[in-house]
Coordinates of C-alpha atoms in Angstrom, one line a residue:
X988 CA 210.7 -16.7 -87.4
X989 CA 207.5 -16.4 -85.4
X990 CA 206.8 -12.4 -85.5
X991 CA 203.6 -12.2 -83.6
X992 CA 200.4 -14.7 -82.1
X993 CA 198.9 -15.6 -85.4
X994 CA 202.2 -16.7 -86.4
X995 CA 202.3 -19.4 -83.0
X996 CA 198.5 -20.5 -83.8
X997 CA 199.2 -21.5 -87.1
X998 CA 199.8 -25.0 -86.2
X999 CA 196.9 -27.5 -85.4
X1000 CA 198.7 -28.0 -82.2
X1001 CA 199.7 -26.1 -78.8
X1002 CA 203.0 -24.2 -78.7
X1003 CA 205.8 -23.8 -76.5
X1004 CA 207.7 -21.5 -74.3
X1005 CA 210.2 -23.7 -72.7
X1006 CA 213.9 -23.6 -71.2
X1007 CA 215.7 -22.7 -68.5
X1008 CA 214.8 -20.7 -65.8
X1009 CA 218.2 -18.2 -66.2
X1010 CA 220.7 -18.0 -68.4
X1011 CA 223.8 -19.8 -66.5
X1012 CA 225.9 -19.6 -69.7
X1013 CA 226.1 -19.2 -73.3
X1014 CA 227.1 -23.4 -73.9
X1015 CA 223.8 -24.6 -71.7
X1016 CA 221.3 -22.5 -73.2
X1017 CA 222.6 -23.3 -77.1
X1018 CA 222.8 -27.2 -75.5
X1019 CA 219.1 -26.4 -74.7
X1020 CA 217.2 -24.8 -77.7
X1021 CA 219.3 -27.2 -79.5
X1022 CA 217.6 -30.3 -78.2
X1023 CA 214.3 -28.3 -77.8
X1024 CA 214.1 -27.6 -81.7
X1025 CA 214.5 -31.2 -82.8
X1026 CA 211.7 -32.2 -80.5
X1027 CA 209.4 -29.9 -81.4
X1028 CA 210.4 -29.7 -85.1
X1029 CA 209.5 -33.2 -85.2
X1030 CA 206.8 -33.2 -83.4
X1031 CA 205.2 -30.0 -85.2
X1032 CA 204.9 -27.5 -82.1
X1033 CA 205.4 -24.2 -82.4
X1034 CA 209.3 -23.5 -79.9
X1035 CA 209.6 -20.5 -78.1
X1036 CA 213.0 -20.6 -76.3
X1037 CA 213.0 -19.1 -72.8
X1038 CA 215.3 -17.9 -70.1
X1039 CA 215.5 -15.2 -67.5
X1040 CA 218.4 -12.5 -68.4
X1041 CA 217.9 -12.2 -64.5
X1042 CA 215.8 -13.2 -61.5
X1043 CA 214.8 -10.3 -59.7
X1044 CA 212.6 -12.4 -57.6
X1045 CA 214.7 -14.1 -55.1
X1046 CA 213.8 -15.5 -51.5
X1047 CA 217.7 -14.9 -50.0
X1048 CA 220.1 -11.6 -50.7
X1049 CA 222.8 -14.3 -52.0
X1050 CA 220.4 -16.6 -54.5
X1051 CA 221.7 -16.8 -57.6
X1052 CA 220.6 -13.8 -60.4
X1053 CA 222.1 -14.4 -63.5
X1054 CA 225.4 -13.6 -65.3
X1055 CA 225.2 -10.0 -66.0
X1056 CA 222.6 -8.0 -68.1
X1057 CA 224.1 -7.8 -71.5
X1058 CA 226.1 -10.9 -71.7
X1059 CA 222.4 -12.8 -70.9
X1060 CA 220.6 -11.1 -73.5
X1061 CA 223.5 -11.8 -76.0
X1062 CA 223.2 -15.2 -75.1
X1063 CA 219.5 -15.2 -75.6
X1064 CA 220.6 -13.3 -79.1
X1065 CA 223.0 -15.9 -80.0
X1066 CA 220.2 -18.3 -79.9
X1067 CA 217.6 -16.6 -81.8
X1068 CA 219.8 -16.7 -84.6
X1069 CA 221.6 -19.6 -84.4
X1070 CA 218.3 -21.9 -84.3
X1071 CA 215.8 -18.8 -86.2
X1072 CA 213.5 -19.0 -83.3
X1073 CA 212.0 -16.2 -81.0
X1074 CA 212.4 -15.7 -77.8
X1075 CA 211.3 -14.8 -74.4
X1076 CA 212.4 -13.4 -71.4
X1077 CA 211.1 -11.6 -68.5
X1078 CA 211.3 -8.3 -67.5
X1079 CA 210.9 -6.3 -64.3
X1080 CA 210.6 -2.7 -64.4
X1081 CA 209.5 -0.5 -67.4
X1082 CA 213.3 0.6 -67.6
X1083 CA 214.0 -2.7 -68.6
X1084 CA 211.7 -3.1 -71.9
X1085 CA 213.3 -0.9 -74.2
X1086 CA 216.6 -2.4 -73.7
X1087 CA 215.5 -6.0 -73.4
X1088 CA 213.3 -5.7 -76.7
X1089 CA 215.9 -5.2 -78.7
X1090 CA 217.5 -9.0 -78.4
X1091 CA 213.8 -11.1 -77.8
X1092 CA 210.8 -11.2 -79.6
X1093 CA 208.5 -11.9 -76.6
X1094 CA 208.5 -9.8 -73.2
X1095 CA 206.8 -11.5 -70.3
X1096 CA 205.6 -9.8 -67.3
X1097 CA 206.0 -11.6 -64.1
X1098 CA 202.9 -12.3 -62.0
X1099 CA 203.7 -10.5 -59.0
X1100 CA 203.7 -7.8 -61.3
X1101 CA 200.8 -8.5 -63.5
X1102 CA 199.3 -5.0 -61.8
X1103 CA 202.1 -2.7 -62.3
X1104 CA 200.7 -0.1 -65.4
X1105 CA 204.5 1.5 -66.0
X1106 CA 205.7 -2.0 -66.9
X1107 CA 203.0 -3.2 -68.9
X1108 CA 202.9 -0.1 -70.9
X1109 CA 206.5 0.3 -71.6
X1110 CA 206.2 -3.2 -72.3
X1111 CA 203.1 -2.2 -74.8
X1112 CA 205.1 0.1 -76.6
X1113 CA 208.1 -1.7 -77.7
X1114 CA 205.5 -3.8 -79.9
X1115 CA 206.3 -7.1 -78.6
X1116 CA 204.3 -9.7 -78.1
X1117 CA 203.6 -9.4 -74.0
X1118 CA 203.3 -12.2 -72.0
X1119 CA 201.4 -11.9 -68.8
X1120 CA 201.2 -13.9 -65.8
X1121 CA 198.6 -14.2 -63.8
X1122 CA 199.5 -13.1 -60.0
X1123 CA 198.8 -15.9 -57.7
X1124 CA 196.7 -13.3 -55.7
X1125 CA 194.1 -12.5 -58.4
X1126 CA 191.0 -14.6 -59.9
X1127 CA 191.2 -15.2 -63.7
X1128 CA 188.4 -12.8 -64.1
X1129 CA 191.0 -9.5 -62.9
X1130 CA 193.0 -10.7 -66.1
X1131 CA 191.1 -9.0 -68.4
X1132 CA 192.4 -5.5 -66.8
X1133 CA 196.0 -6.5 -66.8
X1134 CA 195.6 -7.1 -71.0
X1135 CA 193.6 -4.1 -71.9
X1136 CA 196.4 -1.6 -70.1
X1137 CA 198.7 -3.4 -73.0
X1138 CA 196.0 -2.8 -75.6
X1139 CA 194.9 0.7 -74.6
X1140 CA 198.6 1.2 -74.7
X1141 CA 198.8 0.5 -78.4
X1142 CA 199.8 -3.2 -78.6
X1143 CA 197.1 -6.0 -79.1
X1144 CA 199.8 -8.6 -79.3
X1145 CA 198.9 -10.0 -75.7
X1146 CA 199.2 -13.4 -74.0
X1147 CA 198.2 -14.5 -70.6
X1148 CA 199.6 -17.2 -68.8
X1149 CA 198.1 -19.0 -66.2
X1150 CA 200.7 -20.2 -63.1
X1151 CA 198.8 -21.6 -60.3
X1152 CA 197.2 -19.5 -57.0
X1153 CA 198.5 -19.5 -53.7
X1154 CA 196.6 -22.1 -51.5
X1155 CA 197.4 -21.7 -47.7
X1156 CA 201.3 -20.1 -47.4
X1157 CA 203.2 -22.7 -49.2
X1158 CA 201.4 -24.4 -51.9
X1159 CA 200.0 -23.2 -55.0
X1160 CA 196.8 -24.6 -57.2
X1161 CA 195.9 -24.7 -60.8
X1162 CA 192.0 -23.9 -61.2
X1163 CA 191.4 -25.3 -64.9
X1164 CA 187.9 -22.9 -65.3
X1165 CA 190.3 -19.9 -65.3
X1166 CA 192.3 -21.2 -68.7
X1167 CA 188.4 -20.9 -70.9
X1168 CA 187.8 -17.9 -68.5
X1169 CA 190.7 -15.9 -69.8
X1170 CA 190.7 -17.7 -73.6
X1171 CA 187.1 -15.6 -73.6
X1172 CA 188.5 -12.3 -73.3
X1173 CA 190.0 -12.7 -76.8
X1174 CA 193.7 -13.8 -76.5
X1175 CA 195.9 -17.0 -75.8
X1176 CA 196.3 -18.6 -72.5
X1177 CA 199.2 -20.7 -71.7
X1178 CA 199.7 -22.8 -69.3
X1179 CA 202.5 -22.7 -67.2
X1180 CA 203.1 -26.0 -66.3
X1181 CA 206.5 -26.2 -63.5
X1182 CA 205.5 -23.0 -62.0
X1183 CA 202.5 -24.0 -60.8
X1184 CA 204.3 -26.8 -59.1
X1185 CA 206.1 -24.3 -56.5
X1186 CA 206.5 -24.9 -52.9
X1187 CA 207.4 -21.4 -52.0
X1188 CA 208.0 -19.8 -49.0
X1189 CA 209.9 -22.6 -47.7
X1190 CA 211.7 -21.9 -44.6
X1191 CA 215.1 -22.8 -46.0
X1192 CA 214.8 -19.6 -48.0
X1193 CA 214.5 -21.7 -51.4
X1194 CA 211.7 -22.5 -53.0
X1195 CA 210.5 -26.1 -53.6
X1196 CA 208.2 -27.7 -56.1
X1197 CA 206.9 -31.0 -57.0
X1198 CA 207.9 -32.3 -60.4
X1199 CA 206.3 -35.3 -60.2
X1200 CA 203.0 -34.0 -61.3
X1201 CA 204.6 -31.8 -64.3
X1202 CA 203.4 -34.5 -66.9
X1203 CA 199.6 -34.3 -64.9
X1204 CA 199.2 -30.9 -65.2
X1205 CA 200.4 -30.7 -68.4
X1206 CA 197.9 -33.8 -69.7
X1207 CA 195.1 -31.9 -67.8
X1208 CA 195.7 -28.2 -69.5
X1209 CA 196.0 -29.8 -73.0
X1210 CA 192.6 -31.8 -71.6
X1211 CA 191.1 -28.1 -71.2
X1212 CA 192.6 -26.9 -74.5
X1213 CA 195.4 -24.1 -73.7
X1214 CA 196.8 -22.7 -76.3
X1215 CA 200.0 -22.5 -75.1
X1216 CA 202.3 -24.6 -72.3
X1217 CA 205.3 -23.0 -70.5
X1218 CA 208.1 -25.1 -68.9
X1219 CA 211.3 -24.8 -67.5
X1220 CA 213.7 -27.2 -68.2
X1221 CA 217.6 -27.8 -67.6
X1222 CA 220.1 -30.7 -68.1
X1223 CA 220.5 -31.8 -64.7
X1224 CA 217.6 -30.0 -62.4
X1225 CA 219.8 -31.0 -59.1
X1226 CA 222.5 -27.9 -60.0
X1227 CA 220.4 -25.6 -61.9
X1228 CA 221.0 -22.0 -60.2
X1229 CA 217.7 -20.7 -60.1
X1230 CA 214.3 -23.0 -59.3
X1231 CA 215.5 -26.9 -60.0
X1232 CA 213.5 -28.0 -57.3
X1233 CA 210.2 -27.8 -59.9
X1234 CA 212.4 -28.0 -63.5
X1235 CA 211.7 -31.0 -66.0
X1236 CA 214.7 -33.2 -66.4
X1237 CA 215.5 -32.3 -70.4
X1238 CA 215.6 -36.0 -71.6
X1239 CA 212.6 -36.6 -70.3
X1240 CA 210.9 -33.5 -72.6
X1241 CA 210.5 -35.5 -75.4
X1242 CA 208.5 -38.4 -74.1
X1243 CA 206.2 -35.6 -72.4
X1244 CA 205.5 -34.4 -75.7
X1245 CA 204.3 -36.6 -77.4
X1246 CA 202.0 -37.7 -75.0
X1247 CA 200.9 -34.2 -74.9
X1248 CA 200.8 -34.2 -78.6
X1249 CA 198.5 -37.0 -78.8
X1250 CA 196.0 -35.5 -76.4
X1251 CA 195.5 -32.9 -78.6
X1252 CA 195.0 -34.6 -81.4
X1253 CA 192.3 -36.3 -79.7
X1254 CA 190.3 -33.2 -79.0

């Protein structure tokens, strides 16, 4: 079981935070780390299994946000231990930490509240690893601020995770200089890869996204040499409850992989 950073660097090779964007159900997610482990078992990547407990983050009042609070983190508990994996989830107000730490091994902070010092210090002290995301509003260089409240906090156990920047009002871009930028100030950088493919703001009240390009932006972070790539995937994208309109088809994972696998190699 990976226990902190060093443990996910130990391979000559990227590692992985992937799965769905929200717990829908205790059947899908197993279904998903389940198929996720033999891939990257194979392959040799280091799996982290993710998925939202809930999505506190939602365009319209009546979008979809999860299955209730305990019974998602038991899921993500059942699979921990069924597959000896960590996992991730993300949380949203400093509240949340304490309770959420008990079930994952990795607490991410989302990027429109990469800022906010209450979460990222409550986050801090429950000795998780702590995933950041980068806000879409702030340069790479602003990072640095976001990881030292965590460190200052007692915790050096940081990630950062690069997800794109809002270009114009619906369209996001991934500037590739900010993955080496951020990798400077001492800790991992991921990558995440179907995030950065948003459409949001869309005026149907959901957000869209372009998954065609998920295997280029993927080639092009390995390319740059992230440490890490994030991706949401489901079975069937078309009736996934929360963000299918930039998810990975799951069968088409593996192929993606070891494409990705043999760039690195490469390097």
């Amino acid at each position: 079981m990976i226990k902190n950073i060093t443990d996910l660097k130990k391979a000559d090779n990227f590692f992985l935070l992937a799965g769905p964007c929200v717990i829908e159900g205790e059947e899908m997610a197993l279904r998903i780390a389940e198929h996720i482990v033999k891939v990257t078992d194979r392959l040799g990547i280091p799996y982290v299994f993710k998925g939202s407990y809930r999505k506190a983050n939602r365009s319209r009042l009546d979008s979809f946000t999860g299955i209730g609070d305990e019974k998602a983190l038991k899921v993500l508990e059942k699979v921990r231990q069924t597959f000896d994996i960590p996992v991730v989830t993300d949380i949203h107000a400093a509240q949340e930490a304490e309770m959420a730490a008990e079930y994952v091994d990795v607490l991410q902070i989302p990027a429109f509240l990469c800022r906010q010092t209450d979460l990222l210090v409550a986050a801090a002290r429950t000795g998780k690893i702590v995933n950041i995301k980068k806000g879409q509003f702030l340069s790479p260089e602003a990072m640095r601020f976001a990881a030292e409240k965590v460190v200052e906090a007692g915790n050096d156990q940081v990630m950062l995770t690069e997800r794109g920047t809002t270009f114009g009002y619906q369209d996001l871009v991934v500037d590739y200089r900010g993955i080496p930028e951020m990798q400077s100030f001492g800790y991992p950088v991921i990558l995440d890869v179907t995030h950065s493919l948003q459409r949001p703001n869309q005026t149907s009240g959901v957000t869209g996204g372009m998954p065609q390009l998920i295997e280029t932006i993927a080639k092009a972070g390995v390319a740059v040499g992230v440490d890490g790539l994030f991706m949401e995937t489901h079975q069937d994208p078309s009736v996934a409850k929360s963000d299918g309109a930039n998810m990975l088809k799951l069968d088409l994972l593996e192929g993606l992989l070891e494409k990705l696998v043999r760039i690195r190699k490469s390097l």
